[in-house]
Amino acid sequence: MAGPILVFDSGVGGLSVVASLRRQLPDAALAYACDNAMLPYGVRDDDWLVERILAVCEAAVVASGCVGLVVACNTASTLALEALREHLAVPVVGTVPAIKPAAGMSETRHIGLLATSATVARPYTLRLIREFAGDCQVTRIAADPLVVEAERWVAGERPDPDVLRRTLSPMAEMVNLDTMVLGCTHFPLLRDWLVAAAPRRVRWVDSGDAIARRAGQVMTDRDCRQGRETGWVTAPSEALSRGLSGFGFTEIRLLSLG
């Protein structure tokens, strides 16, 4: 069996994971699928989302001929990972906020979690904090505007520095904060701008490299060096097509959900 590794996200956030995969698995062929017609996922009902994620991923797996799926979306992973593993015939790698490594490197024992409002409030996230950062103070910051800024950046527009500064402003009051988790795959796309906009210096941690390593382990016995590097979308968008081409997906196709 030969084919690409398929990366899925609701929007362009998974492109940060694509970048990690290209660094760590340079010989692997990649495909990308995003459900841009229903972006953002964080404002939608959980039950509806599970059905939608299953439908989009099943269609994308068939269309791409992939050997494995990387769910590069925290919302999709926390809601539908087990269902995807039950329904799909290919291995599935999920995404979780990098709370464990952040806790391991924090010297002050005060870490931050920058994520969407849905992620910071989910019971799954709270369990991660209790399990891996129980001896840390973990300050959660809802940063939904950063999703929009990342989408704008991939579409060819510069992020708005005022939006970034306002979103990060709670960090100014966190005197002992030394490590910040980028808990949404959109956010590493903005890393340079976030560093510049932040009111204090911190370590920035994301899960992209860990996801790429796991993908390499799970798919190591499969031939992922062949396959068309296609970008699949659920709604036509010239700006999105241009953005995907910048990450190597020069062939963009509309994904049919039947």
mmCIF file of C-alpha atoms in Angstrom:
data_model
loop_
_atom_site.group_PDB
_atom_site.id
_atom_site.type_symbol
_atom_site.label_atom_id
_atom_site.label_comp_id
_atom_site.label_asym_id
_atom_site.label_seq_id
_atom_site.Cartn_x
_atom_site.Cartn_y
_atom_site.Cartn_z
ATOM 1 C CA MET A 1 0.000 0.000 0.000
ATOM 2 C CA ALA A 2 1.387 3.386 -0.979
ATOM 3 C CA GLY A 3 0.083 6.890 -0.572
ATOM 4 C CA PRO A 4 0.553 10.185 1.244
ATOM 5 C CA ILE A 5 0.057 11.062 4.888
ATOM 6 C CA LEU A 6 -3.176 13.055 5.119
ATOM 7 C CA VAL A 7 -3.284 16.053 7.474
ATOM 8 C CA PHE A 8 -6.742 17.292 8.506
ATOM 9 C CA ASP A 9 -7.892 20.483 10.207
ATOM 10 C CA SER A 10 -10.950 22.687 10.176
ATOM 11 C CA GLY A 11 -8.862 25.455 8.580
ATOM 12 C CA VAL A 12 -5.197 26.235 7.948
ATOM 13 C CA GLY A 13 -3.905 25.502 11.462
ATOM 14 C CA GLY A 14 -2.782 22.049 10.407
ATOM 15 C CA LEU A 15 -0.245 23.674 8.119
ATOM 16 C CA SER A 16 1.927 24.231 11.191
ATOM 17 C CA VAL A 17 1.938 20.436 11.600
ATOM 18 C CA VAL A 18 2.676 20.071 7.884
ATOM 19 C CA ALA A 19 5.798 22.155 8.452
ATOM 20 C CA SER A 20 6.891 19.818 11.273
ATOM 21 C CA LEU A 21 6.183 16.742 9.165
ATOM 22 C CA ARG A 22 8.247 18.097 6.278
ATOM 23 C CA ARG A 23 11.194 18.704 8.636
ATOM 24 C CA GLN A 24 11.059 15.332 10.349
ATOM 25 C CA LEU A 25 9.824 13.145 7.478
ATOM 26 C CA PRO A 26 11.328 14.881 4.439
ATOM 27 C CA ASP A 27 10.729 11.924 2.119
ATOM 28 C CA ALA A 28 7.040 11.552 2.966
ATOM 29 C CA ALA A 29 4.343 12.670 0.561
ATOM 30 C CA LEU A 30 1.645 14.748 2.245
ATOM 31 C CA ALA A 31 -1.953 15.631 1.443
ATOM 32 C CA TYR A 32 -4.071 18.216 3.232
ATOM 33 C CA ALA A 33 -7.793 18.458 3.899
ATOM 34 C CA CYS A 34 -9.593 21.324 5.580
ATOM 35 C CA ASP A 35 -13.265 21.860 6.270
ATOM 36 C CA ASN A 36 -13.151 25.568 5.485
ATOM 37 C CA ALA A 37 -16.882 25.601 4.707
ATOM 38 C CA MET A 38 -17.611 25.088 8.422
ATOM 39 C CA LEU A 39 -14.829 27.112 10.016
ATOM 40 C CA PRO A 40 -14.653 27.742 12.955
ATOM 41 C CA TYR A 41 -15.438 24.447 14.647
ATOM 42 C CA GLY A 42 -15.287 25.897 18.160
ATOM 43 C CA VAL A 43 -18.696 27.570 17.924
ATOM 44 C CA ARG A 44 -20.592 24.448 16.817
ATOM 45 C CA ASP A 45 -22.466 21.748 18.717
ATOM 46 C CA ASP A 46 -20.331 18.774 19.759
ATOM 47 C CA ASP A 47 -22.638 16.037 18.441
ATOM 48 C CA TRP A 48 -22.974 17.752 15.091
ATOM 49 C CA LEU A 49 -19.209 18.193 14.933
ATOM 50 C CA VAL A 50 -18.479 14.503 15.486
ATOM 51 C CA GLU A 51 -20.711 13.563 12.541
ATOM 52 C CA ARG A 52 -19.208 16.280 10.371
ATOM 53 C CA ILE A 53 -15.603 15.363 11.213
ATOM 54 C CA LEU A 54 -16.290 11.701 10.437
ATOM 55 C CA ALA A 55 -17.890 12.577 7.100
ATOM 56 C CA VAL A 56 -15.101 14.930 6.002
ATOM 57 C CA CYS A 57 -12.263 12.648 7.107
ATOM 58 C CA GLU A 58 -13.803 9.546 5.544
ATOM 59 C CA ALA A 59 -14.239 11.371 2.249
ATOM 60 C CA ALA A 60 -10.711 12.805 2.393
ATOM 61 C CA VAL A 61 -9.119 9.433 3.201
ATOM 62 C CA VAL A 62 -10.802 7.870 0.173
ATOM 63 C CA ALA A 63 -10.078 10.811 -2.140
ATOM 64 C CA SER A 64 -6.410 11.104 -1.173
ATOM 65 C CA GLY A 65 -5.592 7.402 -1.031
ATOM 66 C CA CYS A 66 -3.614 8.105 2.138
ATOM 67 C CA VAL A 67 -1.774 5.562 4.288
ATOM 68 C CA GLY A 68 -2.554 7.421 7.513
ATOM 69 C CA LEU A 69 -4.402 10.416 8.949
ATOM 70 C CA VAL A 70 -3.024 13.154 11.203
ATOM 71 C CA VAL A 71 -5.851 15.050 12.925
ATOM 72 C CA ALA A 72 -4.095 18.404 13.334
ATOM 73 C CA CYS A 73 -6.964 20.000 15.216
ATOM 74 C CA ASN A 74 -7.464 20.030 18.975
ATOM 75 C CA THR A 75 -11.249 20.265 18.720
ATOM 76 C CA ALA A 76 -11.506 17.341 16.310
ATOM 77 C CA SER A 77 -9.074 15.261 18.339
ATOM 78 C CA THR A 78 -10.816 15.777 21.671
ATOM 79 C CA LEU A 79 -14.243 15.053 20.187
ATOM 80 C CA ALA A 80 -13.840 12.477 17.443
ATOM 81 C CA LEU A 81 -10.472 10.705 17.667
ATOM 82 C CA GLU A 82 -11.839 7.395 18.939
ATOM 83 C CA ALA A 83 -14.715 7.459 16.471
ATOM 84 C CA LEU A 84 -12.275 8.081 13.610
ATOM 85 C CA ARG A 85 -10.109 5.162 14.716
ATOM 86 C CA GLU A 86 -13.169 2.922 14.789
ATOM 87 C CA HIS A 87 -14.443 3.971 11.362
ATOM 88 C CA LEU A 88 -11.262 4.345 9.319
ATOM 89 C CA ALA A 89 -9.049 1.577 7.953
ATOM 90 C CA VAL A 90 -5.861 3.688 8.233
ATOM 91 C CA PRO A 91 -3.967 4.653 11.408
ATOM 92 C CA VAL A 92 -4.994 7.943 13.013
ATOM 93 C CA VAL A 93 -2.712 10.290 14.987
ATOM 94 C CA GLY A 94 -4.339 12.987 17.115
ATOM 95 C CA THR A 95 -3.371 16.311 18.656
ATOM 96 C CA VAL A 96 -3.307 17.443 22.274
ATOM 97 C CA PRO A 97 -2.028 20.717 23.773
ATOM 98 C CA ALA A 98 1.645 20.438 24.783
ATOM 99 C CA ILE A 99 0.922 20.735 28.513
ATOM 100 C CA LYS A 100 3.144 17.814 29.540
ATOM 101 C CA PRO A 101 6.365 19.097 27.904
ATOM 102 C CA ALA A 102 5.627 22.642 29.076
ATOM 103 C CA ALA A 103 5.322 21.462 32.676
ATOM 104 C CA GLY A 104 8.564 19.550 32.279
ATOM 105 C CA MET A 105 10.546 22.604 31.228
ATOM 106 C CA SER A 106 8.969 25.305 33.430
ATOM 107 C CA GLU A 107 11.288 26.536 36.166
ATOM 108 C CA THR A 108 8.799 28.814 37.920
ATOM 109 C CA ARG A 109 5.996 26.195 37.763
ATOM 110 C CA HIS A 110 3.693 28.757 36.172
ATOM 111 C CA ILE A 111 2.686 27.940 32.612
ATOM 112 C CA GLY A 112 0.095 29.443 30.316
ATOM 113 C CA LEU A 113 -2.271 27.803 27.848
ATOM 114 C CA LEU A 114 -3.156 29.916 24.835
ATOM 115 C CA ALA A 115 -6.032 28.213 23.012
ATOM 116 C CA THR A 116 -9.525 28.691 21.670
ATOM 117 C CA SER A 117 -12.314 29.256 24.162
ATOM 118 C CA ALA A 118 -13.632 25.766 23.395
ATOM 119 C CA THR A 119 -10.286 24.105 24.128
ATOM 120 C CA VAL A 120 -9.501 25.979 27.347
ATOM 121 C CA ALA A 121 -12.884 24.976 28.791
ATOM 122 C CA ARG A 122 -13.075 21.334 27.705
ATOM 123 C CA PRO A 123 -12.979 18.633 30.414
ATOM 124 C CA TYR A 124 -10.325 16.881 28.321
ATOM 125 C CA THR A 125 -7.998 19.874 28.723
ATOM 126 C CA LEU A 126 -8.632 20.018 32.462
ATOM 127 C CA ARG A 127 -7.748 16.329 32.749
ATOM 128 C CA LEU A 128 -4.462 16.954 30.912
ATOM 129 C CA ILE A 129 -3.638 19.741 33.354
ATOM 130 C CA ARG A 130 -4.429 17.581 36.386
ATOM 131 C CA GLU A 131 -2.454 14.624 35.044
ATOM 132 C CA PHE A 132 0.652 16.339 33.696
ATOM 133 C CA ALA A 133 0.827 19.757 35.384
ATOM 134 C CA GLY A 134 -0.662 19.100 38.798
ATOM 135 C CA ASP A 135 2.195 20.894 40.540
ATOM 136 C CA CYS A 136 1.980 23.933 38.269
ATOM 137 C CA GLN A 137 -0.146 27.025 38.156
ATOM 138 C CA VAL A 138 -1.762 26.869 34.737
ATOM 139 C CA THR A 139 -3.337 30.071 33.455
ATOM 140 C CA ARG A 140 -5.696 29.565 30.531
ATOM 141 C CA ILE A 141 -6.166 32.350 27.980
ATOM 142 C CA ALA A 142 -8.937 32.163 25.374
ATOM 143 C CA ALA A 143 -7.399 33.481 22.168
ATOM 144 C CA ASP A 144 -10.003 32.953 19.450
ATOM 145 C CA PRO A 145 -8.985 36.101 17.497
ATOM 146 C CA LEU A 146 -5.636 34.476 16.729
ATOM 147 C CA VAL A 147 -7.387 31.851 14.603
ATOM 148 C CA VAL A 148 -8.672 34.598 12.326
ATOM 149 C CA GLU A 149 -5.245 36.232 12.181
ATOM 150 C CA ALA A 150 -3.589 32.947 11.208
ATOM 151 C CA GLU A 151 -6.157 32.394 8.478
ATOM 152 C CA ARG A 152 -5.485 35.940 7.236
ATOM 153 C CA TRP A 153 -1.740 35.361 7.224
ATOM 154 C CA VAL A 154 -1.951 32.157 5.177
ATOM 155 C CA ALA A 155 -4.254 34.002 2.745
ATOM 156 C CA GLY A 156 -1.500 36.592 2.190
ATOM 157 C CA GLU A 157 -2.392 39.344 4.680
ATOM 158 C CA ARG A 158 -0.223 40.495 7.578
ATOM 159 C CA PRO A 159 -1.551 39.788 11.078
ATOM 160 C CA ASP A 160 -2.954 42.806 12.898
ATOM 161 C CA PRO A 161 -0.428 43.652 15.672
ATOM 162 C CA ASP A 162 -3.121 45.395 17.733
ATOM 163 C CA VAL A 163 -5.225 42.218 17.799
ATOM 164 C CA LEU A 164 -2.200 40.197 18.861
ATOM 165 C CA ARG A 165 -1.288 42.638 21.619
ATOM 166 C CA ARG A 166 -4.841 42.756 23.001
ATOM 167 C CA THR A 167 -5.122 38.971 22.960
ATOM 168 C CA LEU A 168 -1.814 38.530 24.787
ATOM 169 C CA SER A 169 -2.350 41.411 27.237
ATOM 170 C CA PRO A 170 -3.333 39.116 30.174
ATOM 171 C CA MET A 171 0.274 37.892 30.182
ATOM 172 C CA ALA A 172 1.369 41.268 31.598
ATOM 173 C CA GLU A 173 -0.155 40.377 34.982
ATOM 174 C CA MET A 174 1.404 36.895 35.135
ATOM 175 C CA VAL A 175 4.574 37.773 37.003
ATOM 176 C CA ASN A 176 6.070 34.277 37.255
ATOM 177 C CA LEU A 177 4.942 32.935 33.899
ATOM 178 C CA ASP A 178 7.871 31.382 32.025
ATOM 179 C CA THR A 179 6.300 28.956 29.515
ATOM 180 C CA MET A 180 3.360 29.377 27.136
ATOM 181 C CA VAL A 181 1.617 26.498 25.379
ATOM 182 C CA LEU A 182 0.316 27.239 21.903
ATOM 183 C CA GLY A 183 -2.761 25.057 22.307
ATOM 184 C CA CYS A 184 -4.215 25.528 18.833
ATOM 185 C CA THR A 185 -2.443 24.415 15.672
ATOM 186 C CA HIS A 186 -3.204 27.794 14.089
ATOM 187 C CA PHE A 187 -1.045 29.611 16.624
ATOM 188 C CA PRO A 188 2.465 28.350 15.690
ATOM 189 C CA LEU A 189 1.910 29.940 12.279
ATOM 190 C CA LEU A 190 2.021 33.284 14.132
ATOM 191 C CA ARG A 191 4.949 32.467 16.421
ATOM 192 C CA ASP A 192 7.258 35.303 15.295
ATOM 193 C CA TRP A 193 4.475 37.863 15.641
ATOM 194 C CA LEU A 194 3.422 36.484 19.031
ATOM 195 C CA VAL A 195 6.968 36.749 20.340
ATOM 196 C CA ALA A 196 7.086 40.378 19.218
ATOM 197 C CA ALA A 197 3.648 41.224 20.653
ATOM 198 C CA ALA A 198 3.948 39.466 24.016
ATOM 199 C CA PRO A 199 4.339 41.750 27.081
ATOM 200 C CA ARG A 200 6.949 39.404 28.605
ATOM 201 C CA ARG A 201 9.515 36.881 27.407
ATOM 202 C CA VAL A 202 8.492 33.233 27.741
ATOM 203 C CA ARG A 203 9.244 29.861 26.184
ATOM 204 C CA TRP A 204 6.724 29.043 23.466
ATOM 205 C CA VAL A 205 5.786 25.356 23.199
ATOM 206 C CA ASP A 206 3.598 23.591 20.648
ATOM 207 C CA SER A 207 2.852 19.982 19.766
ATOM 208 C CA GLY A 208 3.859 20.012 16.083
ATOM 209 C CA ASP A 209 7.150 18.146 16.406
ATOM 210 C CA ALA A 210 5.655 15.567 18.790
ATOM 211 C CA ILE A 211 2.822 14.925 16.324
ATOM 212 C CA ALA A 212 5.324 14.491 13.488
ATOM 213 C CA ARG A 213 7.411 12.046 15.535
ATOM 214 C CA ARG A 214 4.318 10.029 16.399
ATOM 215 C CA ALA A 215 3.240 9.967 12.753
ATOM 216 C CA GLY A 216 6.670 8.639 11.801
ATOM 217 C CA GLN A 217 6.354 5.871 14.392
ATOM 218 C CA VAL A 218 2.820 4.847 13.489
ATOM 219 C CA MET A 219 3.368 4.938 9.730
ATOM 220 C CA THR A 220 6.978 3.761 9.649
ATOM 221 C CA ASP A 221 6.108 0.394 8.063
ATOM 222 C CA ARG A 222 3.954 1.922 5.383
ATOM 223 C CA ASP A 223 5.048 3.455 2.125
ATOM 224 C CA CYS A 224 4.239 7.159 2.471
ATOM 225 C CA ARG A 225 6.816 8.277 -0.093
ATOM 226 C CA GLN A 226 4.347 8.131 -2.951
ATOM 227 C CA GLY A 227 1.160 9.988 -3.677
ATOM 228 C CA ARG A 228 -0.151 13.250 -5.040
ATOM 229 C CA GLU A 229 0.362 16.229 -2.740
ATOM 230 C CA THR A 230 -3.173 17.543 -3.107
ATOM 231 C CA GLY A 231 -5.019 20.050 -0.964
ATOM 232 C CA TRP A 232 -8.687 19.222 -0.403
ATOM 233 C CA VAL A 233 -11.206 21.914 0.591
ATOM 234 C CA THR A 234 -14.937 21.861 1.284
ATOM 235 C CA ALA A 235 -15.628 25.310 -0.171
ATOM 236 C CA PRO A 236 -13.875 27.093 -3.071
ATOM 237 C CA SER A 237 -11.509 29.885 -2.015
ATOM 238 C CA GLU A 238 -8.856 31.526 -4.151
ATOM 239 C CA ALA A 239 -7.106 32.964 -1.098
ATOM 240 C CA LEU A 240 -7.003 29.567 0.605
ATOM 241 C CA SER A 241 -5.719 27.929 -2.565
ATOM 242 C CA ARG A 242 -2.868 30.439 -2.738
ATOM 243 C CA GLY A 243 -2.063 29.824 0.907
ATOM 244 C CA LEU A 244 -2.020 26.049 0.529
ATOM 245 C CA SER A 245 0.255 26.321 -2.492
ATOM 246 C CA GLY A 246 2.798 28.091 -0.282
ATOM 247 C CA PHE A 247 3.030 24.878 1.774
ATOM 248 C CA GLY A 248 3.518 22.647 -1.259
ATOM 249 C CA PHE A 249 -0.095 21.829 -2.133
ATOM 250 C CA THR A 250 -0.281 23.209 -5.646
ATOM 251 C CA GLU A 251 -3.166 21.013 -6.747
ATOM 252 C CA ILE A 252 -6.354 22.091 -4.941
ATOM 253 C CA ARG A 253 -9.544 20.083 -5.256
ATOM 254 C CA LEU A 254 -13.072 20.375 -3.889
ATOM 255 C CA LEU A 255 -13.884 17.500 -1.551
ATOM 256 C CA SER A 256 -17.191 15.801 -2.278
ATOM 257 C CA LEU A 257 -19.083 14.544 0.769
ATOM 258 C CA GLY A 258 -21.610 12.655 -1.313
#
